[in-house]
């Protein structure tokens, strides 16, 4: 009863304070910000290892979360943000890139130095981490793409406040252990606190993490080194005239959820912490590890001068062979690892553009602000280029459906008011708190048929597991099938085989490798083969994957995940 009373008082106070706190400021027009005037930053790098007598050894890290001021643009006032860094002075947006070595354990003490009150409005009427004292900002770090122990996965209920004064119900340890025994590739870390993921990421809590394996990667001779191998973390933000990040304090259904909105979209496009930056490049090959760290915005990248993308990896895994495309559709949390050969440019500059509607795929078309991402200024002088893109990259096992131990049906639902305003989203018609239903065995593979019964494209992310997309099939008589599912919530009883008979949706060649996120097309069934084991070896996990608090899977549109398109995932022996 005491907990309920505190919660009601807190909600009442929030409703009273928010309008007077947030309504005074005005939005900063993106048209007042000149594009391509700030240089693209290269985020600081922190190595989780050291070399002792020629041998790699683990080097424990301490990375804190700090409130500080950040300049997103030359002409924008400093912005209050939350930033990761080894110290407040060195904290950045995004945070430092952590470099790890395959087979060398990384140990990170994530430390919360944030103040008592949040810089952004948040909504306690959705399932949310709320400290007992209502003081402090809950945070917990998830290493996206990691194959690691549950205790270090950044479980949504394993949150902690400043100095660990309060902790969530599944919190267990101060120092996280990352084994780094998986294949080499791109990961990224971000906050994952229950009900606060969208606001904590908007505030700035993101950063890149790279696992390198010289034995595998050196023979490829892809562009390397700080100049030619760059991480691009892309996201969108809106700002007030005083420079602060804008997030609406009023929900689309304020009588139900005072603040929660179905999707956040910002006016300015940010790359490595700068709005519409520029980068001077030489006429040779560059490697770009592009991470979409937006809350809800999809990007469809293209070059204004016709340059092409040579895909060498997707998410955290290399492709078997490079794939050349004219454009890239990247959902929130997806990673495209590409090589761009600027020697092929017929012009001395190129704009990286965007043409993805928002929400994707049937929302508003791009406008003058969000149809541009950054500018590349290309030097005139030709150069001898020693980098290459080999015909064969890294070969991992193919998806063998005959090895699947179980077939599951995963349905995505959106619930609305009578006037069609979203109120919440569920997977399999269940809230996050209901008992776990997905219990795969360690070391096995499963077939998941993901049924999207909503109008949005939902990027599905599965913690621990990697998967290959087998196919996507449009539903026929979708309304009839949806009506049955809303009533029975059972794909077999609703005779899914009679409805999953529409047009096949092609899986792009550069997304046919192993993924940890994929775009679930509206009104379709997506078959994926999920593997709960390493993809590059037959070795067993060195950790207990069945331990508490387990894992989760969820939509990576953060506003959906928070309310609450997320379900527990529990591995068994």
Coordinates of C-alpha atoms in Angstrom, one line a residue:
X1 CA 0.0 0.0 0.0
X2 CA 2.8 2.4 0.9
X3 CA 4.5 1.8 -2.5
X4 CA 1.2 2.5 -4.3
X5 CA 0.6 5.7 -2.4
X6 CA 4.1 6.9 -3.1
X7 CA 3.6 6.2 -6.8
X8 CA 0.2 8.1 -6.9
X9 CA 1.8 11.1 -5.2
X10 CA 4.7 11.0 -7.6
X11 CA 2.4 10.9 -10.7
X12 CA 0.3 13.7 -9.3
X13 CA 3.4 15.8 -8.7
X14 CA 4.7 15.1 -12.2
X15 CA 1.5 16.2 -13.8
X16 CA 1.5 19.4 -11.8
X17 CA 5.2 20.3 -12.4
X18 CA 5.8 19.3 -16.0
X19 CA 3.7 21.9 -17.9
X20 CA 5.2 24.8 -15.9
X21 CA 8.7 23.4 -16.2
X22 CA 8.8 22.6 -19.9
X23 CA 6.3 24.8 -21.6
X24 CA 8.3 28.0 -21.2
X25 CA 10.9 27.2 -23.8
X26 CA 10.5 27.5 -27.6
X27 CA 11.8 25.2 -30.3
X28 CA 15.0 26.2 -32.2
X29 CA 14.3 26.2 -35.9
X30 CA 16.7 23.9 -37.8
X31 CA 16.7 26.4 -40.7
X32 CA 18.8 28.7 -38.5
X33 CA 21.6 26.1 -38.2
X34 CA 23.9 26.2 -41.2
X35 CA 24.8 22.7 -42.4
X36 CA 28.3 21.3 -42.8
X37 CA 30.1 23.9 -40.7
X38 CA 31.3 21.6 -37.9
X39 CA 34.0 19.0 -38.4
X40 CA 33.0 15.4 -37.8
X41 CA 34.6 14.3 -34.5
X42 CA 36.4 11.1 -34.0
X43 CA 35.3 9.8 -30.6
X44 CA 38.0 9.0 -28.1
X45 CA 39.1 5.4 -27.9
X46 CA 39.5 3.3 -24.7
X47 CA 41.2 -0.1 -24.9
X48 CA 40.0 -2.8 -22.6
X49 CA 43.4 -4.5 -22.9
X50 CA 47.1 -3.8 -22.6
X51 CA 50.2 -5.5 -24.0
X52 CA 52.6 -6.9 -21.4
X53 CA 55.8 -8.5 -22.8
X54 CA 54.1 -8.9 -26.1
X55 CA 51.0 -10.6 -24.7
X56 CA 47.5 -9.2 -24.5
X57 CA 46.2 -8.8 -20.9
X58 CA 42.8 -7.5 -19.6
X59 CA 42.9 -3.9 -18.4
X60 CA 39.9 -3.1 -16.1
X61 CA 38.0 0.1 -17.1
X62 CA 35.9 2.6 -15.1
X63 CA 33.4 4.5 -17.3
X64 CA 31.1 7.0 -15.7
X65 CA 27.9 8.7 -16.7
X66 CA 28.0 12.5 -16.1
X67 CA 25.8 15.5 -16.6
X68 CA 27.7 18.2 -18.6
X69 CA 27.3 20.7 -21.4
X70 CA 27.8 19.7 -25.1
X71 CA 28.0 21.8 -28.3
X72 CA 26.0 20.0 -31.0
X73 CA 26.5 22.9 -33.4
X74 CA 28.6 26.0 -33.8
X75 CA 25.5 28.3 -33.6
X76 CA 23.6 26.4 -30.9
X77 CA 23.9 27.2 -27.2
X78 CA 25.6 24.5 -25.1
X79 CA 23.2 21.6 -24.4
X80 CA 22.8 19.9 -21.0
X81 CA 23.4 16.2 -21.7
X82 CA 24.3 12.9 -20.0
X83 CA 27.6 11.5 -21.3
X84 CA 29.8 8.4 -20.9
X85 CA 33.5 8.9 -20.2
X86 CA 36.5 7.9 -18.1
X87 CA 36.0 11.3 -16.3
X88 CA 33.5 14.2 -16.6
X89 CA 36.0 16.3 -18.5
X90 CA 36.6 13.5 -21.1
X91 CA 32.9 12.4 -21.4
X92 CA 31.5 12.7 -24.9
X93 CA 28.4 12.4 -27.0
X94 CA 28.5 9.6 -28.1
X95 CA 30.7 8.0 -25.5
X96 CA 34.2 6.7 -26.1
X97 CA 34.7 3.8 -28.4
X98 CA 35.7 0.8 -26.4
X99 CA 38.2 -1.4 -28.3
X100 CA 38.4 -5.1 -27.3
X101 CA 40.4 -8.0 -28.5
X102 CA 38.8 -11.4 -29.3
X103 CA 39.5 -13.8 -26.5
X104 CA 40.7 -11.2 -24.0
X105 CA 38.1 -10.5 -21.3
X106 CA 37.0 -7.0 -20.7
X107 CA 36.0 -5.7 -17.2
X108 CA 34.0 -2.5 -16.9
X109 CA 32.8 -0.7 -13.8
X110 CA 29.9 1.4 -15.0
X111 CA 29.4 4.3 -12.6
X112 CA 26.4 6.5 -12.3
X113 CA 27.3 10.1 -11.4
X114 CA 24.0 11.6 -12.5
X115 CA 22.0 14.1 -10.4
X116 CA 18.7 13.5 -8.7
X117 CA 16.4 14.9 -11.4
X118 CA 16.3 14.1 -15.1
X119 CA 16.9 16.8 -17.8
X120 CA 14.0 15.3 -19.8
X121 CA 10.3 14.5 -19.0
X122 CA 9.5 10.9 -18.3
X123 CA 6.3 9.0 -17.6
X124 CA 5.8 6.9 -14.5
X125 CA 2.5 5.5 -15.8
X126 CA 4.3 3.0 -18.0
X127 CA 6.4 0.2 -16.5
X128 CA 9.3 2.2 -15.2
X129 CA 12.3 2.0 -12.9
X130 CA 11.3 4.2 -10.0
X131 CA 13.6 4.6 -6.9
X132 CA 11.9 4.1 -3.6
X133 CA 12.9 7.6 -2.6
X134 CA 12.0 9.1 -6.0
X135 CA 15.6 10.5 -6.0
X136 CA 18.2 9.6 -8.6
X137 CA 18.2 8.6 -12.2
X138 CA 18.1 4.8 -12.8
X139 CA 20.6 3.6 -15.4
X140 CA 22.0 0.2 -16.6
X141 CA 24.3 -0.5 -19.5
X142 CA 23.5 -3.0 -22.2
X143 CA 26.2 -4.0 -24.6
X144 CA 24.1 -4.5 -27.8
X145 CA 25.3 -7.5 -29.8
X146 CA 27.2 -9.1 -26.9
X147 CA 27.2 -12.8 -26.4
X148 CA 27.8 -12.8 -22.7
X149 CA 26.6 -13.7 -19.2
X150 CA 23.1 -12.6 -18.0
X151 CA 24.5 -10.7 -15.0
X152 CA 26.4 -8.4 -17.3
X153 CA 23.8 -8.0 -20.0
X154 CA 22.3 -4.8 -18.7
X155 CA 18.9 -6.3 -17.7
X156 CA 16.2 -3.6 -17.6
X157 CA 15.5 -4.3 -13.9
X158 CA 19.2 -4.3 -12.9
X159 CA 19.4 -0.5 -12.8
X160 CA 21.2 1.6 -10.2
X161 CA 21.3 5.2 -9.2
X162 CA 24.2 7.5 -8.3
X163 CA 26.8 5.7 -6.2
X164 CA 24.5 2.5 -6.1
X165 CA 22.4 4.2 -3.5
X166 CA 19.4 2.3 -4.9
X167 CA 19.4 -0.7 -7.2
X168 CA 16.8 -2.6 -9.2
X169 CA 15.3 -6.0 -8.2
X170 CA 17.7 -8.0 -10.5
X171 CA 20.9 -6.0 -9.8
X172 CA 23.8 -8.2 -8.9
X173 CA 27.2 -6.7 -9.5
X174 CA 29.2 -3.4 -9.9
X175 CA 31.7 -4.7 -12.5
X176 CA 30.5 -6.2 -15.8
X177 CA 32.4 -9.0 -17.4
X178 CA 32.5 -9.2 -21.2
X179 CA 34.1 -12.4 -22.4
X180 CA 34.8 -11.2 -26.0
X181 CA 34.9 -14.8 -27.3
X182 CA 32.5 -14.2 -30.1
X183 CA 33.4 -13.4 -33.7
X184 CA 35.0 -9.9 -34.5
X185 CA 32.6 -7.1 -35.2
X186 CA 30.6 -4.0 -34.2
X187 CA 28.7 -3.6 -31.0
X188 CA 27.4 -0.6 -29.2
X189 CA 26.5 0.2 -25.6
X190 CA 23.6 2.2 -24.3
X191 CA 21.3 2.6 -21.4
X192 CA 18.6 0.0 -20.9
X193 CA 16.8 1.0 -17.7
X194 CA 13.1 -0.1 -17.5
X195 CA 10.8 2.6 -19.0
X196 CA 13.6 5.1 -19.2
X197 CA 15.6 3.8 -22.2
X198 CA 14.2 6.4 -24.6
X199 CA 14.9 9.4 -22.4
X200 CA 18.3 8.2 -21.2
X201 CA 19.5 7.6 -24.8
X202 CA 18.0 11.0 -25.9
X203 CA 20.0 12.5 -23.1
X204 CA 23.2 11.0 -24.6
X205 CA 24.0 7.6 -23.1
X206 CA 25.3 5.8 -26.1
X207 CA 28.8 4.6 -27.3
X208 CA 30.5 2.2 -29.7
X209 CA 32.3 -1.1 -28.9
X210 CA 34.5 -3.0 -31.4
X211 CA 35.8 -6.5 -31.0
X212 CA 38.9 -7.0 -33.2
X213 CA 40.6 -10.3 -34.2
X214 CA 43.9 -9.7 -36.1
X215 CA 44.1 -13.3 -37.2
X216 CA 40.8 -13.1 -39.0
X217 CA 40.8 -9.5 -40.1
X218 CA 44.4 -8.7 -41.1
X219 CA 44.3 -10.9 -44.3
X220 CA 41.2 -9.0 -45.5
X221 CA 43.3 -5.8 -45.9
X222 CA 40.2 -3.6 -45.4
X223 CA 40.8 0.1 -44.7
X224 CA 42.2 0.4 -41.1
X225 CA 43.7 2.9 -38.7
X226 CA 42.1 6.0 -37.2
X227 CA 42.0 7.9 -40.5
X228 CA 40.5 5.3 -42.7
X229 CA 38.3 3.3 -40.3
X230 CA 35.7 5.5 -38.8
X231 CA 32.6 4.8 -36.6
X232 CA 29.6 7.0 -37.5
X233 CA 26.9 7.1 -34.8
X234 CA 23.8 8.7 -36.3
X235 CA 20.7 10.0 -34.5
X236 CA 18.2 12.8 -34.5
X237 CA 17.4 15.5 -31.9
X238 CA 15.3 18.7 -31.5
X239 CA 16.4 21.6 -29.5
X240 CA 15.0 24.6 -27.7
X241 CA 16.3 28.1 -28.2
X242 CA 18.3 27.8 -25.0
X243 CA 20.1 24.8 -26.5
X244 CA 18.4 22.1 -24.3
X245 CA 17.1 18.9 -25.9
X246 CA 13.4 19.1 -26.7
X247 CA 11.1 16.2 -25.8
X248 CA 7.4 16.8 -25.6
X249 CA 6.0 16.7 -22.0
X250 CA 2.5 15.9 -23.3
X251 CA 1.6 12.4 -24.4
X252 CA -0.6 11.6 -27.3
X253 CA -3.1 10.2 -24.8
X254 CA -2.4 12.5 -21.8
X255 CA -5.3 11.2 -19.7
X256 CA -3.8 7.7 -19.9
X257 CA 0.0 8.4 -20.2
X258 CA 0.8 12.1 -19.4
X259 CA 4.1 12.1 -21.3
X260 CA 4.6 8.9 -23.4
X261 CA 4.5 9.4 -27.2
X262 CA 4.6 6.5 -29.7
X263 CA 7.8 7.8 -31.5
X264 CA 10.4 10.5 -31.0
X265 CA 11.6 12.4 -34.1
X266 CA 14.1 15.2 -34.0
X267 CA 14.6 18.0 -36.5
X268 CA 18.4 17.9 -36.6
X269 CA 20.5 15.0 -37.8
X270 CA 23.5 14.3 -35.5
X271 CA 26.6 12.3 -36.4
X272 CA 29.2 11.7 -33.7
X273 CA 27.7 14.5 -31.6
X274 CA 27.6 17.2 -34.3
X275 CA 24.6 18.4 -36.4
X276 CA 25.2 17.8 -40.1
X277 CA 29.0 17.7 -39.9
X278 CA 31.6 17.5 -42.7
X279 CA 34.6 15.4 -43.2
X280 CA 37.5 15.9 -45.6
X281 CA 38.6 12.7 -47.2
X282 CA 41.3 11.6 -49.7
X283 CA 40.6 9.8 -53.0
X284 CA 40.9 6.3 -51.7
X285 CA 38.9 3.7 -49.7
X286 CA 37.4 4.4 -46.3
X287 CA 35.6 2.1 -43.9
X288 CA 32.5 3.4 -42.1
X289 CA 30.8 1.5 -39.3
X290 CA 27.4 3.2 -39.3
X291 CA 25.3 2.8 -36.2
X292 CA 21.7 4.1 -36.2
X293 CA 21.3 5.2 -32.5
X294 CA 18.0 7.0 -33.0
X295 CA 15.0 6.4 -30.8
X296 CA 12.6 5.8 -33.7
X297 CA 14.0 7.2 -37.0
X298 CA 14.9 4.9 -39.9
X299 CA 17.5 6.1 -42.3
X300 CA 17.7 5.4 -46.0
X301 CA 21.2 6.5 -46.8
X302 CA 22.4 7.5 -50.3
X303 CA 25.2 9.6 -51.8
X304 CA 24.2 12.7 -53.8
X305 CA 26.9 12.1 -56.4
X306 CA 26.1 8.4 -56.9
X307 CA 28.9 6.8 -54.9
X308 CA 28.1 3.3 -53.8
X309 CA 28.3 1.4 -50.5
X310 CA 30.3 -1.8 -50.4
X311 CA 28.9 -3.8 -47.5
X312 CA 31.4 -5.9 -45.6
X313 CA 29.4 -6.6 -42.4
X314 CA 26.0 -6.2 -40.9
X315 CA 25.4 -5.6 -37.2
X316 CA 28.1 -7.6 -35.4
X317 CA 29.1 -10.1 -38.1
X318 CA 31.1 -10.1 -41.3
X319 CA 29.4 -11.1 -44.5
X320 CA 30.6 -14.0 -46.6
X321 CA 31.1 -11.8 -49.6
X322 CA 30.9 -8.0 -50.2
X323 CA 27.7 -6.6 -51.5
X324 CA 27.4 -3.3 -53.4
X325 CA 24.3 -1.1 -53.1
X326 CA 23.2 2.4 -54.0
X327 CA 21.4 2.9 -50.7
X328 CA 21.1 1.5 -47.1
X329 CA 17.9 1.2 -45.1
X330 CA 19.0 1.2 -41.5
X331 CA 16.5 0.8 -38.6
X332 CA 17.2 2.0 -35.1
X333 CA 20.0 0.0 -33.6
X334 CA 21.1 -1.6 -36.9
X335 CA 24.7 -1.4 -38.0
X336 CA 25.9 -1.2 -41.6
X337 CA 29.7 -1.7 -42.0
X338 CA 30.6 -0.4 -45.4
X339 CA 33.6 0.6 -47.5
X340 CA 33.3 3.7 -49.7
X341 CA 35.8 4.3 -52.5
X342 CA 36.1 8.1 -52.9
X343 CA 38.5 7.6 -55.9
X344 CA 35.3 6.8 -57.9
X345 CA 33.8 10.3 -57.2
X346 CA 33.4 12.5 -60.3
X347 CA 32.9 15.5 -58.0
X348 CA 34.9 17.1 -55.2
X349 CA 32.1 16.7 -52.6
X350 CA 29.3 14.3 -51.7
X351 CA 26.3 14.7 -49.4
X352 CA 25.2 11.6 -47.4
X353 CA 21.5 12.0 -47.8
X354 CA 18.4 10.3 -46.2
X355 CA 15.0 9.6 -47.8
X356 CA 13.3 7.4 -45.2
X357 CA 9.7 8.4 -44.2
X358 CA 9.0 8.8 -40.5
X359 CA 7.5 6.8 -38.9
X360 CA 8.7 4.2 -41.4
X361 CA 7.3 3.1 -43.9
X362 CA 4.1 5.2 -44.2
X363 CA 4.9 8.4 -42.3
X364 CA 5.9 11.9 -43.4
X365 CA 8.4 12.3 -46.2
X366 CA 11.8 13.8 -45.4
X367 CA 12.1 17.6 -45.3
X368 CA 14.9 20.2 -45.8
X369 CA 16.4 19.4 -42.4
X370 CA 16.3 15.6 -42.1
X371 CA 17.0 14.7 -45.8
X372 CA 20.7 15.5 -45.3
X373 CA 23.1 13.7 -42.9
X374 CA 26.7 14.9 -43.5
X375 CA 29.0 16.2 -46.2
X376 CA 32.2 14.7 -47.5
X377 CA 34.8 17.1 -49.0
X378 CA 36.9 15.1 -51.4
X379 CA 40.5 16.1 -52.1
X380 CA 41.3 16.6 -55.8
X381 CA 44.6 14.8 -55.9
X382 CA 44.5 11.0 -56.8
X383 CA 46.3 8.6 -54.5
X384 CA 47.8 5.2 -54.6
X385 CA 45.4 3.0 -52.5
X386 CA 46.8 0.0 -50.6
X387 CA 43.4 -1.0 -49.1
X388 CA 41.2 -3.5 -50.9
X389 CA 37.9 -5.3 -50.6
X390 CA 38.5 -9.0 -51.1
X391 CA 36.0 -11.2 -53.0
X392 CA 35.5 -13.4 -50.0
X393 CA 35.3 -12.1 -46.4
X394 CA 34.4 -14.4 -43.5
X395 CA 32.4 -17.6 -43.9
X396 CA 30.2 -18.7 -41.1
X397 CA 27.7 -21.6 -41.0
X398 CA 24.6 -21.4 -43.1
X399 CA 21.2 -21.4 -41.6
X400 CA 20.1 -25.1 -41.4
X401 CA 16.4 -25.3 -40.7
X402 CA 16.6 -29.0 -40.2
X403 CA 18.6 -28.4 -37.1
X404 CA 16.0 -26.2 -35.4
X405 CA 14.8 -27.7 -32.1
X406 CA 11.6 -25.7 -31.9
X407 CA 9.3 -23.5 -33.9
X408 CA 7.7 -20.4 -32.3
X409 CA 5.2 -17.8 -33.3
X410 CA 6.0 -14.2 -32.1
X411 CA 3.1 -11.7 -32.7
X412 CA 3.5 -7.9 -32.5
X413 CA 0.4 -5.9 -31.4
X414 CA -0.4 -2.2 -31.0
X415 CA -3.3 -1.2 -28.8
X416 CA -5.2 2.1 -29.5
X417 CA -8.0 4.2 -28.2
X418 CA -11.4 4.5 -30.0
X419 CA -9.9 7.4 -32.1
X420 CA -6.9 5.2 -33.1
X421 CA -4.3 6.8 -30.8
X422 CA -1.7 4.2 -29.6
X423 CA -1.8 3.4 -25.9
X424 CA 0.8 0.6 -25.6
X425 CA 2.4 -2.2 -27.6
X426 CA 2.9 -5.9 -26.7
X427 CA 4.6 -8.9 -28.0
X428 CA 2.4 -12.0 -28.0
X429 CA -0.3 -10.0 -26.3
X430 CA 1.6 -10.1 -23.0
X431 CA 3.0 -7.5 -20.7
X432 CA 6.7 -7.7 -19.8
X433 CA 5.8 -8.8 -16.2
X434 CA 3.9 -11.9 -17.3
X435 CA 5.7 -15.3 -17.0
X436 CA 8.4 -16.1 -19.5
X437 CA 7.2 -18.1 -22.5
X438 CA 10.4 -18.2 -24.7
X439 CA 12.8 -20.8 -23.1
X440 CA 15.3 -22.0 -25.7
X441 CA 17.9 -24.6 -24.8
X442 CA 21.6 -23.5 -24.6
X443 CA 23.4 -24.5 -27.8
X444 CA 20.3 -24.9 -29.9
X445 CA 18.7 -23.1 -32.8
X446 CA 15.0 -22.2 -33.2
X447 CA 12.7 -21.0 -35.9
X448 CA 10.8 -17.9 -34.9
X449 CA 7.9 -16.7 -37.2
X450 CA 7.5 -13.1 -36.3
X451 CA 4.0 -11.8 -37.2
X452 CA 3.7 -8.0 -37.4
X453 CA 0.1 -7.0 -36.9
X454 CA 0.8 -3.3 -36.7
X455 CA 1.2 -0.5 -39.3
X456 CA 4.9 0.2 -38.2
X457 CA 8.1 -1.5 -39.2
X458 CA 9.5 -2.9 -35.9
X459 CA 13.2 -3.7 -35.7
X460 CA 13.3 -6.8 -33.5
X461 CA 16.4 -7.3 -31.3
X462 CA 17.2 -10.5 -29.5
X463 CA 19.7 -10.4 -26.6
X464 CA 22.3 -13.1 -26.7
X465 CA 21.0 -14.8 -29.9
X466 CA 22.0 -14.2 -33.5
X467 CA 19.8 -15.0 -36.3
X468 CA 19.4 -15.3 -40.1
X469 CA 16.4 -14.1 -42.0
X470 CA 15.0 -16.9 -44.0
X471 CA 12.1 -15.1 -45.7
X472 CA 9.3 -12.5 -45.3
X473 CA 5.8 -13.2 -46.6
X474 CA 2.9 -10.8 -46.8
X475 CA -0.3 -11.8 -45.0
X476 CA -3.5 -12.2 -47.1
X477 CA -6.8 -11.2 -45.6
X478 CA -4.8 -9.4 -42.9
X479 CA -7.8 -7.8 -41.2
X480 CA -9.5 -11.1 -40.8
X481 CA -6.4 -12.8 -39.4
X482 CA -5.7 -9.8 -37.1
X483 CA -9.3 -10.0 -35.7
X484 CA -8.8 -13.7 -34.9
X485 CA -5.4 -13.0 -33.3
X486 CA -6.7 -10.2 -31.1
X487 CA -9.4 -12.6 -29.9
X488 CA -7.4 -15.9 -29.5
X489 CA -3.8 -14.7 -29.5
X490 CA -2.8 -18.1 -31.1
X491 CA -1.3 -18.3 -34.6
X492 CA -2.0 -22.0 -34.9
X493 CA -5.6 -21.8 -33.9
X494 CA -6.0 -18.8 -36.2
X495 CA -4.7 -20.9 -39.0
X496 CA -1.6 -18.8 -39.9
X497 CA -0.8 -21.1 -42.8
X498 CA -3.9 -20.0 -44.6
X499 CA -2.9 -16.3 -44.3
X500 CA 0.9 -16.4 -44.7
X501 CA 0.5 -16.9 -48.5
X502 CA 1.0 -13.5 -49.9
X503 CA 3.9 -11.9 -51.9
X504 CA 7.4 -12.8 -50.8
X505 CA 9.4 -9.8 -49.6
X506 CA 13.0 -10.0 -50.8
X507 CA 15.7 -10.1 -48.1
X508 CA 18.5 -7.7 -49.2
X509 CA 21.7 -9.6 -50.1
X510 CA 23.7 -7.5 -47.5
X511 CA 21.3 -8.6 -44.8
X512 CA 21.3 -12.4 -45.4
X513 CA 24.2 -12.9 -43.0
X514 CA 24.0 -13.3 -39.2
X515 CA 22.1 -10.4 -37.6
X516 CA 20.9 -9.3 -34.1
X517 CA 18.3 -6.9 -35.4
X518 CA 15.9 -7.1 -38.4
X519 CA 13.1 -5.0 -39.7
X520 CA 9.7 -6.7 -39.3
X521 CA 7.6 -5.4 -42.2
X522 CA 4.0 -4.5 -41.4
X523 CA 1.4 -7.0 -42.3
X524 CA 3.9 -9.8 -42.8
X525 CA 5.4 -12.9 -41.3
X526 CA 9.2 -13.0 -41.0
X527 CA 10.9 -16.4 -40.5
X528 CA 14.2 -16.3 -38.8
X529 CA 16.5 -19.0 -37.5
X530 CA 17.8 -18.0 -34.1
X531 CA 21.0 -19.5 -32.8
X532 CA 21.8 -19.6 -29.0
X533 CA 25.4 -20.6 -29.5
X534 CA 28.5 -19.2 -31.1
X535 CA 28.3 -19.0 -34.9
X536 CA 32.1 -19.3 -35.5
X537 CA 32.9 -22.3 -33.3
X538 CA 31.4 -25.3 -31.6
X539 CA 32.7 -24.2 -28.2
X540 CA 30.3 -24.0 -25.3
X541 CA 29.6 -20.7 -23.5
X542 CA 32.1 -20.2 -20.8
X543 CA 29.4 -18.6 -18.6
X544 CA 26.1 -19.9 -17.4
X545 CA 23.5 -18.6 -19.9
X546 CA 20.7 -20.0 -17.7
X547 CA 21.5 -17.8 -14.7
X548 CA 19.3 -15.0 -13.5
X549 CA 18.2 -12.4 -14.4
X550 CA 18.0 -14.0 -17.9
X551 CA 17.7 -12.0 -21.1
X552 CA 15.1 -10.1 -23.1
X553 CA 14.0 -9.5 -26.7
X554 CA 12.2 -6.4 -27.9
X555 CA 11.4 -3.9 -30.5
X556 CA 14.2 -1.4 -30.8
X557 CA 12.1 1.6 -31.4
X558 CA 12.8 2.8 -27.9
X559 CA 9.4 4.4 -27.3
X560 CA 7.8 1.1 -28.1
X561 CA 10.3 -0.9 -26.0
X562 CA 9.5 1.3 -23.0
X563 CA 5.7 0.8 -23.3
X564 CA 6.3 -2.2 -23.4
X565 CA 7.1 -4.1 -26.5
X566 CA 9.6 -6.3 -24.6
X567 CA 9.5 -9.8 -23.3
X568 CA 11.7 -11.9 -21.0
X569 CA 13.9 -14.6 -22.6
X570 CA 15.1 -17.4 -20.3
X571 CA 17.6 -20.0 -21.5
X572 CA 17.4 -23.6 -20.1
X573 CA 19.8 -26.5 -20.0

